[in-house]
Short mmCIF file of N, CA and C in Angstrom, two decimals:
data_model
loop_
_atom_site.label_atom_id
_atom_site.label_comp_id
_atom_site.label_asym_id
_atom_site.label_seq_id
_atom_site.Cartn_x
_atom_site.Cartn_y
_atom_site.Cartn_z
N UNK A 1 0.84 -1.19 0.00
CA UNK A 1 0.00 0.00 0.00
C UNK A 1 0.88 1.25 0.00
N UNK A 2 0.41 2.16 -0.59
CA UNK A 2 1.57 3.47 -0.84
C UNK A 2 0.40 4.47 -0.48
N UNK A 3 1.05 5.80 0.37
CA UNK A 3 -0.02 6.60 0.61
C UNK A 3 -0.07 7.71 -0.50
N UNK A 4 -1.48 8.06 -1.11
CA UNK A 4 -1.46 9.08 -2.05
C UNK A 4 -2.12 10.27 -1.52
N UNK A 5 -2.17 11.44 -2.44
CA UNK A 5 -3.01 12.39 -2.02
C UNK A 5 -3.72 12.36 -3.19
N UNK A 6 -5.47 12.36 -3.30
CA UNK A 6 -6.45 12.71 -4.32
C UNK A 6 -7.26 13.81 -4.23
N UNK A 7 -7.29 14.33 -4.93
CA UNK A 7 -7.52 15.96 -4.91
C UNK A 7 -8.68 16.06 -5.83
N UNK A 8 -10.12 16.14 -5.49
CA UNK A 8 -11.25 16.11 -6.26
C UNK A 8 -11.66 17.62 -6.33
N UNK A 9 -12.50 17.79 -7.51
CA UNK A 9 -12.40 19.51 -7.58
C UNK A 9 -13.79 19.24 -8.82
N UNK A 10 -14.48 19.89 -7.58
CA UNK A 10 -15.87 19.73 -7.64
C UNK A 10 -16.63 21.32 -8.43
N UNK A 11 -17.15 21.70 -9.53
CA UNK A 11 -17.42 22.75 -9.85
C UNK A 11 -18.76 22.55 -10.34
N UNK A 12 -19.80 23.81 -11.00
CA UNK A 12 -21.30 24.19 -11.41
C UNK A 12 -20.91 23.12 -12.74
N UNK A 13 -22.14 22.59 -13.20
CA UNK A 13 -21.85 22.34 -14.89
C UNK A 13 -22.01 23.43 -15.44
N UNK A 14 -21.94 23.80 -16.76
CA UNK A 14 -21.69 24.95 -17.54
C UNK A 14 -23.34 24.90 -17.20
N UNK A 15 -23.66 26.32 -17.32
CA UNK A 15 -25.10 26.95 -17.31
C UNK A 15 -25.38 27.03 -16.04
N UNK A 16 -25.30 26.12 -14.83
CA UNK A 16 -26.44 26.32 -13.80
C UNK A 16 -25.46 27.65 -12.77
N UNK A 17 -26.59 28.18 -12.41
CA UNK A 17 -26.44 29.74 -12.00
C UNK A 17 -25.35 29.77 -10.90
N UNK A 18 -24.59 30.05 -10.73
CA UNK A 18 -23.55 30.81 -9.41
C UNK A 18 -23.41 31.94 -8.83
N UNK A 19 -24.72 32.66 -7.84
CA UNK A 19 -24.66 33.89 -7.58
C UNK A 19 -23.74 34.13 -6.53
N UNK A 20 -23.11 33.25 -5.95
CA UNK A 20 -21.75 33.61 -5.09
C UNK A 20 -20.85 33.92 -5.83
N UNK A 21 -20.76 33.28 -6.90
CA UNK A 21 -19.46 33.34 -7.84
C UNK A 21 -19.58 35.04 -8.50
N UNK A 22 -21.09 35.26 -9.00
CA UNK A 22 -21.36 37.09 -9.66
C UNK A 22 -20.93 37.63 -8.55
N UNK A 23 -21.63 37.52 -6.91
CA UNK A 23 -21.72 38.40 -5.90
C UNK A 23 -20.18 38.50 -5.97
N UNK A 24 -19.21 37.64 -6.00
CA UNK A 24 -17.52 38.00 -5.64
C UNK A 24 -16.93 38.59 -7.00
N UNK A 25 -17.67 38.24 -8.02
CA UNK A 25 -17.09 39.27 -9.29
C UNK A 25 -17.39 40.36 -8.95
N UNK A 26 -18.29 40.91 -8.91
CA UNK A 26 -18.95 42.29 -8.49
C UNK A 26 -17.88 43.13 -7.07
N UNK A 27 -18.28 42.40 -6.76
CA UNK A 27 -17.03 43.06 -4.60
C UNK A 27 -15.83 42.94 -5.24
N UNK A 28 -15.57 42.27 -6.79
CA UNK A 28 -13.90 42.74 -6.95
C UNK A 28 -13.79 44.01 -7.50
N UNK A 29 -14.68 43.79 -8.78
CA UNK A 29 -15.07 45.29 -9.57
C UNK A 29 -15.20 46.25 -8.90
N UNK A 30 -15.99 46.09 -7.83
CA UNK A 30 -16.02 47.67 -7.07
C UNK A 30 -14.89 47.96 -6.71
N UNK A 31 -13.81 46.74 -5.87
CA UNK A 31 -13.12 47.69 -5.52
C UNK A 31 -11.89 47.78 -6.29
N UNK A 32 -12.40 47.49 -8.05
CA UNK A 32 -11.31 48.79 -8.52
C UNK A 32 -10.28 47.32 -9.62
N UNK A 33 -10.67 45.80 -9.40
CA UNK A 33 -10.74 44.84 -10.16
C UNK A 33 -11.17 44.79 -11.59
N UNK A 34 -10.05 44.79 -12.81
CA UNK A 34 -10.75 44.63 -13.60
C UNK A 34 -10.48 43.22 -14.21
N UNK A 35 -12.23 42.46 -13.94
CA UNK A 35 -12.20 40.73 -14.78
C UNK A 35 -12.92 40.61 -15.45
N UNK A 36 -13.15 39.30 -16.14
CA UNK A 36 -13.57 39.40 -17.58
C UNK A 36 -14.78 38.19 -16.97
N UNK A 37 -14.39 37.04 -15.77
CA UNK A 37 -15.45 36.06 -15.55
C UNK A 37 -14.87 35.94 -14.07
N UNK A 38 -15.72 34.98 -13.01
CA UNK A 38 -15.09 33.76 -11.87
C UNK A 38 -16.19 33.03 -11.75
N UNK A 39 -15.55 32.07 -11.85
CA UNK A 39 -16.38 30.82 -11.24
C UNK A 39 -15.48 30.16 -10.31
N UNK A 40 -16.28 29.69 -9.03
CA UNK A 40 -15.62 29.10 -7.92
C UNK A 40 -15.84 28.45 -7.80
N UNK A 41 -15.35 27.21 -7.13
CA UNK A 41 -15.12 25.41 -7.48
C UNK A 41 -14.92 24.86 -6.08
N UNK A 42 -15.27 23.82 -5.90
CA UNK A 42 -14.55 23.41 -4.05
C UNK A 42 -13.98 22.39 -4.61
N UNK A 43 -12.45 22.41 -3.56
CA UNK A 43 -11.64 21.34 -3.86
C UNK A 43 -11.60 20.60 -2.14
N UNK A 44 -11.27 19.57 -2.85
CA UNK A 44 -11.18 18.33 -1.43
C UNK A 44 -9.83 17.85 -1.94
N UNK A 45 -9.08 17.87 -0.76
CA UNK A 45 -7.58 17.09 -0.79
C UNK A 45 -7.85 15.48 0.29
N UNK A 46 -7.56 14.43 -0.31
CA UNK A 46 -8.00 13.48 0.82
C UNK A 46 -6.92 12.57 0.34
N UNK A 47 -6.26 12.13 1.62
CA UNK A 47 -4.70 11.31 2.11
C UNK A 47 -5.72 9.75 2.22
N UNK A 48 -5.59 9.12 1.17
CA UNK A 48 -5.76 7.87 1.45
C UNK A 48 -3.92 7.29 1.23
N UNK A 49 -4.33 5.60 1.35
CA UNK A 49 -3.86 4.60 1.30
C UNK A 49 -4.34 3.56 0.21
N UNK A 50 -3.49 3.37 -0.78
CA UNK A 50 -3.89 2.69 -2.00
C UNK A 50 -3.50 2.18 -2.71
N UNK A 51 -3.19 0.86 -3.62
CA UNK A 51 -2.38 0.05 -4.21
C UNK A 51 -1.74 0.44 -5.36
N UNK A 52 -2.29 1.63 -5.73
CA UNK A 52 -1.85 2.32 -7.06
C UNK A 52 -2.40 3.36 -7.01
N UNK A 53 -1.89 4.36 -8.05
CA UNK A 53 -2.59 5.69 -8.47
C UNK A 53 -3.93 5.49 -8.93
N UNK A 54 -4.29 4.40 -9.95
CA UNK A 54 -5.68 3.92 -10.16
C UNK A 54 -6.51 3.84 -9.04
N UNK A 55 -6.61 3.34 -8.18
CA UNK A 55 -7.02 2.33 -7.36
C UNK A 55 -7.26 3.67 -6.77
N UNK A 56 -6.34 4.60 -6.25
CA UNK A 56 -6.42 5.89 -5.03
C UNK A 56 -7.88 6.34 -6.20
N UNK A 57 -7.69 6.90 -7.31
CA UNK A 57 -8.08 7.50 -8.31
C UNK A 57 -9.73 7.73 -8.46
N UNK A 58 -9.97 6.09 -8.54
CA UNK A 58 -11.24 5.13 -8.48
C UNK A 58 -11.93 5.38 -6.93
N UNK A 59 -11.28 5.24 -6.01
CA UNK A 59 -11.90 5.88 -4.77
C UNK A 59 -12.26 7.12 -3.99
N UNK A 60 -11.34 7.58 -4.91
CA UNK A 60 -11.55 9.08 -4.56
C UNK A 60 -12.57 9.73 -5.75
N UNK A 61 -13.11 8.96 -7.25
CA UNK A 61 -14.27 9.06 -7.88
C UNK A 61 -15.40 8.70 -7.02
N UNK A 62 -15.09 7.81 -6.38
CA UNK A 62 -16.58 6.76 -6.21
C UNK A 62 -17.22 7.83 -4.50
N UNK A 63 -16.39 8.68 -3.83
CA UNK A 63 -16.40 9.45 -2.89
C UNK A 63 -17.25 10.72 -3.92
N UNK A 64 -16.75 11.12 -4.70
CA UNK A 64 -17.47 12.13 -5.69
C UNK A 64 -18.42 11.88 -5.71
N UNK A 65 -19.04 10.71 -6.20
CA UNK A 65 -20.64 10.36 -6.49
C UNK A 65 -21.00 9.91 -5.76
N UNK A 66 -20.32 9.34 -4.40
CA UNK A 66 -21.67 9.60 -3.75
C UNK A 66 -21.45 10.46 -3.00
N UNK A 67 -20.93 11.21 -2.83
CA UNK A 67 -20.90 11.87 -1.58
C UNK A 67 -20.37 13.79 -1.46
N UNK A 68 -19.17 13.63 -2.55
CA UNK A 68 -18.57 15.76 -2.48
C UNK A 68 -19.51 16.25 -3.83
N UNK A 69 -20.21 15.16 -5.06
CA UNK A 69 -20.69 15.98 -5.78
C UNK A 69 -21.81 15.40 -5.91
N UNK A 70 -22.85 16.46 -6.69
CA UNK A 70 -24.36 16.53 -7.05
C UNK A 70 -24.22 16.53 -8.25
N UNK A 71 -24.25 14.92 -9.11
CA UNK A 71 -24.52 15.10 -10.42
C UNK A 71 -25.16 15.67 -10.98
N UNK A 72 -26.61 15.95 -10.82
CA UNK A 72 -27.25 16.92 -11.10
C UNK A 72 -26.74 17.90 -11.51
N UNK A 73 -26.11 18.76 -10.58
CA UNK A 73 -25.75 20.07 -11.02
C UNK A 73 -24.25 19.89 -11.17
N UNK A 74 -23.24 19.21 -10.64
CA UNK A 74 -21.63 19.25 -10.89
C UNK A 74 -21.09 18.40 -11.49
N UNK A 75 -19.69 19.01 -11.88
CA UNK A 75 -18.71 18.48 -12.58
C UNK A 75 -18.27 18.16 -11.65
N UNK A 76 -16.92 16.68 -12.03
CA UNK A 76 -15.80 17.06 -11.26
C UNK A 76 -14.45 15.82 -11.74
N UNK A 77 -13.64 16.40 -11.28
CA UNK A 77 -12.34 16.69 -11.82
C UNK A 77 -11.87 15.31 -10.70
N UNK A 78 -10.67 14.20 -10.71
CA UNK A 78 -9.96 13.45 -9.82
C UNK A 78 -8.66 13.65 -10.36
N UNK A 79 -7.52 14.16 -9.31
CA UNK A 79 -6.16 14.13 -9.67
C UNK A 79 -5.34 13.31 -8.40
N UNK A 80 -4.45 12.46 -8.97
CA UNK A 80 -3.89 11.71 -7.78
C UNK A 80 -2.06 12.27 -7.56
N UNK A 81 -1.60 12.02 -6.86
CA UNK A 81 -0.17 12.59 -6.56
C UNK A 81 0.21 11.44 -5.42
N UNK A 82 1.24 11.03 -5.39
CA UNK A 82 1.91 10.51 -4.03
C UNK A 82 2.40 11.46 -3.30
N UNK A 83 2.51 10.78 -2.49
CA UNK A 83 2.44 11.58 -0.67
C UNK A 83 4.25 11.32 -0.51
N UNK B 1 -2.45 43.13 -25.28
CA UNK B 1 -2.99 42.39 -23.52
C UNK B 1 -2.97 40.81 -24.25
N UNK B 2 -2.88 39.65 -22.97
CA UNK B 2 -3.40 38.54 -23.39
C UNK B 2 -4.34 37.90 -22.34
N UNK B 3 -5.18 37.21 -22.97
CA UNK B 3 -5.94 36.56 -21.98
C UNK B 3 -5.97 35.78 -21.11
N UNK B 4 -5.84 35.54 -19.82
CA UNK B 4 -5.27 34.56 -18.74
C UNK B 4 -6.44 33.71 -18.13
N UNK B 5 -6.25 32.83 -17.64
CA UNK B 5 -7.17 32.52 -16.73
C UNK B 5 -5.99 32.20 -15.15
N UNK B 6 -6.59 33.40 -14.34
CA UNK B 6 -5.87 32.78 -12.53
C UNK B 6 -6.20 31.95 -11.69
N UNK B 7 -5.76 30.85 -11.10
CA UNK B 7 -6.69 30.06 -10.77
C UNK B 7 -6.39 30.29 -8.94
N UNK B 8 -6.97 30.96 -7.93
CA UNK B 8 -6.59 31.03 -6.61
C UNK B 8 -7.35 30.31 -5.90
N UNK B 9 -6.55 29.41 -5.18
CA UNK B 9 -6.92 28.62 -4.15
C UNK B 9 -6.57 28.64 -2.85
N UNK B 10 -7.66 28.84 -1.90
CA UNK B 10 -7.85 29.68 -0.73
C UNK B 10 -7.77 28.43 0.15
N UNK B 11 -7.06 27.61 1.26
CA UNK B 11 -7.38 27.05 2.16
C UNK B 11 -6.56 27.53 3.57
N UNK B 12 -7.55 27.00 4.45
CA UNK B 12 -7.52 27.02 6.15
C UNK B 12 -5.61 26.89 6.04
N UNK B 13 -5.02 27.91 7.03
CA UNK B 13 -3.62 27.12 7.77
C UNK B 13 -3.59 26.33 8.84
N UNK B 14 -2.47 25.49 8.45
CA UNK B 14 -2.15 24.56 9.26
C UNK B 14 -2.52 25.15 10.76
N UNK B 15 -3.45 24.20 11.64
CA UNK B 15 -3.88 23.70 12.59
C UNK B 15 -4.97 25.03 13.29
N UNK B 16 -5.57 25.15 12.19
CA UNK B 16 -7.19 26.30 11.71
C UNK B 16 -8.11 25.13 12.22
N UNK B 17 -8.96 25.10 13.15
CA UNK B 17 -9.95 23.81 12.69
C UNK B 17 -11.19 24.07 11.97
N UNK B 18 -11.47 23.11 10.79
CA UNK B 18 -12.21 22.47 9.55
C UNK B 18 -12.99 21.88 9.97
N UNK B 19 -14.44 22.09 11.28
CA UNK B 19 -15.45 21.25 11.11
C UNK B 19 -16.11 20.87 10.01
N UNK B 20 -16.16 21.52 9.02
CA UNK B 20 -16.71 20.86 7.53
C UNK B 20 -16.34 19.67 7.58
N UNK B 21 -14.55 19.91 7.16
CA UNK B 21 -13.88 18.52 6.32
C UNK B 21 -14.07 17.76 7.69
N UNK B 22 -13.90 17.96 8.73
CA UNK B 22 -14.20 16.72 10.00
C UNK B 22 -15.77 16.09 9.36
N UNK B 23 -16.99 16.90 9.14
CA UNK B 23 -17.70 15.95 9.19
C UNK B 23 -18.10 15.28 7.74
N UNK B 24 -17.59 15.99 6.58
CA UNK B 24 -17.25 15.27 5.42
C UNK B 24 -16.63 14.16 5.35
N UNK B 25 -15.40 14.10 5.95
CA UNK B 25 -14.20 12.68 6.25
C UNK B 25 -15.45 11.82 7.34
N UNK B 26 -15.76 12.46 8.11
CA UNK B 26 -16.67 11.10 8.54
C UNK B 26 -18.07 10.31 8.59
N UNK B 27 -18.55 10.91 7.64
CA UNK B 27 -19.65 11.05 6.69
C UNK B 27 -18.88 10.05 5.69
N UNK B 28 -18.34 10.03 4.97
CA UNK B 28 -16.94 9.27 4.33
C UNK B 28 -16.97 7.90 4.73
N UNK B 29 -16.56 8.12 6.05
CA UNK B 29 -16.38 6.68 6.53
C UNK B 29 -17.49 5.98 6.91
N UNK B 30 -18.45 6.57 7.14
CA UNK B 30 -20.04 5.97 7.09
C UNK B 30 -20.48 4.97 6.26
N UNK B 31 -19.92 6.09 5.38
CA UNK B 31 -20.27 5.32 4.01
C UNK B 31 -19.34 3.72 3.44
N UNK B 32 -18.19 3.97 4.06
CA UNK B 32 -17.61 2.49 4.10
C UNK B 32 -16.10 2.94 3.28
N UNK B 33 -16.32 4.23 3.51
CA UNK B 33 -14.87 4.78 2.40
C UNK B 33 -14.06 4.46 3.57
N UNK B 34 -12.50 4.33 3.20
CA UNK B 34 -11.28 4.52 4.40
C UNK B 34 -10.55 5.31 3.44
N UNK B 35 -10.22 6.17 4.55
CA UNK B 35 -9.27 7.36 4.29
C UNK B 35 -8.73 7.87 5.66
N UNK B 36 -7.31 8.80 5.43
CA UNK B 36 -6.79 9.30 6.25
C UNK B 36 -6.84 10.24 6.95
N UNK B 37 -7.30 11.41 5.86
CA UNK B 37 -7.40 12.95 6.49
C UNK B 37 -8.00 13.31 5.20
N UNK B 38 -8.68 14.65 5.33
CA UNK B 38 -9.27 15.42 3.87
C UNK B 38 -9.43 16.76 4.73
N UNK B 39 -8.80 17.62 3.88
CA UNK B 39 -8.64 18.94 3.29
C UNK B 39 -9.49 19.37 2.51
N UNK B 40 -10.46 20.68 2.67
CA UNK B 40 -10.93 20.98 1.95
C UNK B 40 -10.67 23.11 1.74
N UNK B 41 -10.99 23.21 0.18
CA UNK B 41 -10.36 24.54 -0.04
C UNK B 41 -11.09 25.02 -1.08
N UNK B 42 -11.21 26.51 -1.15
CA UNK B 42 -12.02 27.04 -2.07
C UNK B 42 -11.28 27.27 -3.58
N UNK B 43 -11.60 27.35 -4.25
CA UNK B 43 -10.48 27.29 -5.35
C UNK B 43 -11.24 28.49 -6.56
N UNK B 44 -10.57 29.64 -6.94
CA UNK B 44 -11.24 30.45 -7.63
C UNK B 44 -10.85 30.85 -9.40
N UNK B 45 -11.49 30.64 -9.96
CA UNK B 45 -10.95 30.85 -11.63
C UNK B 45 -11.18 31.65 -12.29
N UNK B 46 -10.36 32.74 -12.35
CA UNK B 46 -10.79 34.49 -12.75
C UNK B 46 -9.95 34.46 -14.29
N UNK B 47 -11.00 34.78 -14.89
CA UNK B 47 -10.71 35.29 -16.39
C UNK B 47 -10.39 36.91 -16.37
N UNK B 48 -9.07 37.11 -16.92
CA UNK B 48 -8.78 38.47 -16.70
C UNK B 48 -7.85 38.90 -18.24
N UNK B 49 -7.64 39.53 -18.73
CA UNK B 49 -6.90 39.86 -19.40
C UNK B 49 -5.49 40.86 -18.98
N UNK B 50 -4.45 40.15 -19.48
CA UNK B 50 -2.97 41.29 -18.67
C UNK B 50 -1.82 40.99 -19.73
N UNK B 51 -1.06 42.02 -19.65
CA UNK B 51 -0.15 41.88 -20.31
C UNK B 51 0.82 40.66 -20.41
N UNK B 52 1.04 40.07 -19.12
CA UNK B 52 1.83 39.01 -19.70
C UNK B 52 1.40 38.42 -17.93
N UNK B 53 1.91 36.88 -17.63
CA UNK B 53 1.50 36.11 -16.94
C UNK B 53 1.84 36.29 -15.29
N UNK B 54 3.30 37.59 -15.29
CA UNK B 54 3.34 37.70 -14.00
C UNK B 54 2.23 39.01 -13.52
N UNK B 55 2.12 39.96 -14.66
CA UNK B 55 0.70 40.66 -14.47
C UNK B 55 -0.08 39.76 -13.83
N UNK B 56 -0.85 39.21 -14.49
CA UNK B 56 -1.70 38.42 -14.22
C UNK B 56 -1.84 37.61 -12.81
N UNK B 57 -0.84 37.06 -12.29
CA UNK B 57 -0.36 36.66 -11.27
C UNK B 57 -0.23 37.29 -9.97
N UNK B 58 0.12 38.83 -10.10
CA UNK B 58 0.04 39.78 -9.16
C UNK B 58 -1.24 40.53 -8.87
N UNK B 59 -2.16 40.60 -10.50
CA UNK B 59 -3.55 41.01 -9.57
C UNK B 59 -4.66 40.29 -9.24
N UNK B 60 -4.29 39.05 -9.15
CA UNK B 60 -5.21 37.45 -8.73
C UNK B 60 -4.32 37.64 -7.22
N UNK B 61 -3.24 37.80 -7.05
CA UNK B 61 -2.67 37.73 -5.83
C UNK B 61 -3.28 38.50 -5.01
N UNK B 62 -3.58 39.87 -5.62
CA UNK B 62 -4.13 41.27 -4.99
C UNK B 62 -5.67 40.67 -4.51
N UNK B 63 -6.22 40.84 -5.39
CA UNK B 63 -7.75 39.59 -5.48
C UNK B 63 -7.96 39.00 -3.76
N UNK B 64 -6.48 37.95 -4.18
CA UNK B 64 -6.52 36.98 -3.05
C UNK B 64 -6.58 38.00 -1.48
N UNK B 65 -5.35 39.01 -1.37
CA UNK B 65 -5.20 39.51 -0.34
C UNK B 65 -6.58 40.67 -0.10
N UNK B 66 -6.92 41.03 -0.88
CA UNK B 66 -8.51 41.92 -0.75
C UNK B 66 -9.36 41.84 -0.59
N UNK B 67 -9.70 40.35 -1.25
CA UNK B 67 -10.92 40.00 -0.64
C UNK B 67 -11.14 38.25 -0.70
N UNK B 68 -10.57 37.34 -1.59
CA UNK B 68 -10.45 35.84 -1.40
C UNK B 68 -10.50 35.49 -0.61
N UNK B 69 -9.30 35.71 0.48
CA UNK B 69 -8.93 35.15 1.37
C UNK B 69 -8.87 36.12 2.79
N UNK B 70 -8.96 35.33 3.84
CA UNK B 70 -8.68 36.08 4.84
C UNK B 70 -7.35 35.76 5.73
N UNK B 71 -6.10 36.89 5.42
CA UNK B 71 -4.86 36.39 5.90
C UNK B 71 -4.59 35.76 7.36
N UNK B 72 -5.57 35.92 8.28
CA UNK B 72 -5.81 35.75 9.73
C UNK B 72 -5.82 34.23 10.16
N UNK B 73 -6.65 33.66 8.86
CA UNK B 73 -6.68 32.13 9.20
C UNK B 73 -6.33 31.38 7.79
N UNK B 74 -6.25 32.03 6.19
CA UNK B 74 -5.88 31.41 5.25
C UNK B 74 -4.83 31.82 4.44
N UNK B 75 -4.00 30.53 3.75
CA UNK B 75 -3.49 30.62 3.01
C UNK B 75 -4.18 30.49 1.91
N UNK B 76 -2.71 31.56 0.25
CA UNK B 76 -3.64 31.08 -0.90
C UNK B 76 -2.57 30.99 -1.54
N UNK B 77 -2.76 30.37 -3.31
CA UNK B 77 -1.93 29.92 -4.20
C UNK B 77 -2.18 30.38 -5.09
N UNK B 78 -1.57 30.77 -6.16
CA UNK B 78 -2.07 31.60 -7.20
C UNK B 78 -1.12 30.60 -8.32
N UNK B 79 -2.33 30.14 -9.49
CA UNK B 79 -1.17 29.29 -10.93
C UNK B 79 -1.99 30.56 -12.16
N UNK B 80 -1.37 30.25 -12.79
CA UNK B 80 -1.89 31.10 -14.53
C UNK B 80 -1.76 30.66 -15.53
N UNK B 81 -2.53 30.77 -15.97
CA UNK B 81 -2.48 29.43 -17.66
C UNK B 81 -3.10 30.84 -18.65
N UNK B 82 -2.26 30.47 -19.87
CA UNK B 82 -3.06 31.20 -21.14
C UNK B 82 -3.63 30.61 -21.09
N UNK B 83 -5.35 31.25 -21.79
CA UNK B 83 -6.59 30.68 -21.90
C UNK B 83 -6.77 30.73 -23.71
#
């Protein structure tokens, strides 16, 4: 077993609305920010233990669905790294 | 100008406590996942246009210190990719 770090990065699908994401474009613009978009994303870093990068990879997906994302409305992203 | 995308990612410093990720990780294990620890962090993706990539880099940084993040309890990271 080798310990990895999997780093899931959970974001809106294209279209569904993000008014936190406008409300923090806007509070940049005012004060004096000039951007063109933001969209904000939550990331999860999680230290498993796992027989491979696959294997970490696959568990740290199967944590996505059921559990850090809402297919419904999100994407999301799995990147693995050793520890 | 060229077009950038900044990507800033805002998390808790070391030994901040994360009741979220506490009850995410064990919510986790409920579920029959095993894991070690999980980190969780806001991660922000600002479309900006700047002259070149350390522009770009310094006013996602600014961003970060103005209003992203709060230096009291978070760190942040700033990457830049042409878009």
């Amino acid at each position: 077993m080798t310990a990895y770090t999997a780093t899931v990065t959970v974001r809106l699908k294209r279209g569904v609305l993000d008014p936190e994401a406008e409300t923090t474009k806007r509070a940049l613009e005012r004060l004096g920010f000039d951007l063109e978009d933001l969209r904000s994303a939550d990331r999860f870093e999680i230290d498993l233990e796992a027989d491979d990068a696959d294997d970490a990879a696959e568990r740290a997906g199967e944590m996505a669905e059921r559990l850090l994302a809402n297919p419904t409305i999100h994407d999301y992203e799995v990147t693995v790294d050793q520890r």
